[in-house]
XYZ file of C-alpha atoms in Angstrom:
111
model
C 87.568 153.811 90.714
C 85.848 156.244 93.068
C 82.368 155.012 92.125
C 83.447 151.422 92.697
C 85.011 152.282 96.027
C 81.993 154.282 97.194
C 79.364 151.599 96.840
C 78.131 152.382 93.342
C 79.331 149.354 91.352
C 76.572 149.553 88.733
C 77.439 153.143 87.882
C 81.110 152.263 87.848
C 80.453 149.365 85.481
C 78.488 151.642 83.145
C 81.352 154.127 83.256
C 83.983 151.480 82.419
C 81.829 150.090 79.614
C 81.405 153.536 78.096
C 85.112 154.272 78.292
C 86.029 150.882 76.878
C 83.705 151.422 73.929
C 86.015 154.317 72.994
C 89.278 152.814 74.244
C 88.905 149.036 73.798
C 92.649 148.429 74.081
C 93.078 150.215 77.397
C 94.664 147.630 79.649
C 94.151 149.795 82.724
C 90.421 150.203 82.057
C 90.111 146.459 81.503
C 91.971 145.880 84.764
C 89.719 148.268 86.682
C 86.577 146.658 85.290
C 88.005 143.220 86.152
C 88.519 144.356 89.742
C 84.879 145.411 89.860
C 83.703 142.102 88.393
C 85.898 140.171 90.839
C 84.511 142.091 93.797
C 81.004 141.227 92.615
C 81.888 137.531 92.352
C 81.790 137.477 88.547
C 84.974 135.460 88.266
C 84.645 134.492 84.591
C 84.145 138.084 83.485
C 87.018 139.244 85.661
C 89.284 136.559 84.217
C 88.378 137.563 80.656
C 89.173 141.232 81.310
C 92.495 140.436 82.995
C 93.463 138.166 80.125
C 92.641 140.972 77.703
C 94.570 143.503 79.793
C 97.583 141.191 79.674
C 97.229 140.805 75.930
C 97.689 144.565 75.588
C 100.174 145.030 78.466
C 101.909 141.766 79.359
C 104.611 143.535 81.356
C 102.354 144.750 84.182
C 102.986 142.675 87.287
C 99.737 143.688 88.972
C 97.664 142.283 86.112
C 99.403 138.920 86.439
C 98.938 139.022 90.213
C 95.252 139.832 89.833
C 94.710 137.093 87.267
C 96.411 134.670 89.655
C 94.026 135.677 92.445
C 91.177 135.157 90.023
C 92.271 131.643 89.093
C 92.721 130.828 92.774
C 89.093 131.798 93.382
C 87.943 128.852 91.252
C 89.334 126.546 93.968
C 90.128 123.537 91.809
C 93.473 121.902 91.171
C 93.931 122.983 87.556
C 93.040 126.557 88.464
C 95.556 126.503 91.319
C 98.225 125.539 88.790
C 97.145 128.409 86.522
C 97.211 130.746 89.535
C 100.717 129.570 90.367
C 101.917 130.340 86.827
C 100.387 133.811 86.898
C 101.832 134.685 90.291
C 105.241 133.404 89.208
C 105.050 135.668 86.160
C 104.189 138.604 88.450
C 107.238 137.773 90.569
C 109.436 137.497 87.476
C 108.416 141.046 86.575
C 108.499 142.438 90.114
C 110.733 140.159 92.223
C 110.336 142.150 95.451
C 106.533 141.963 95.618
C 105.772 140.653 99.097
C 102.092 140.256 98.167
C 102.941 138.030 95.215
C 105.368 135.896 97.225
C 102.800 135.530 100.003
C 100.060 134.498 97.579
C 102.393 132.022 95.878
C 103.183 130.456 99.260
C 99.464 130.228 100.054
C 98.772 128.550 96.721
C 101.489 125.964 97.394
C 99.985 125.159 100.781
C 96.547 124.729 99.179
C 97.760 122.279 96.528
């Protein structure tokens, strides 16, 4: 995370790739790499990593929230519906998440 947060996304990506070659089922590593991809505008790669993270850890609200943000970034009607489903799942897991409720409200206003 520190490399990503300190303006060295390429080094951070190399680091995540190396770690994931040894720990391919690490949902948290997949999530962190997805965040990096998302920040770089690589929405498809981010979506793939978040979907994989959820395959290994479907109970993590933040992964659902992040995947919902990712779908929203596509800015088309079917993706908004996918985003809505993901954010609702995040809320089901963590019902007091103000961020998730706010994003869900924003998605409804954009539909």
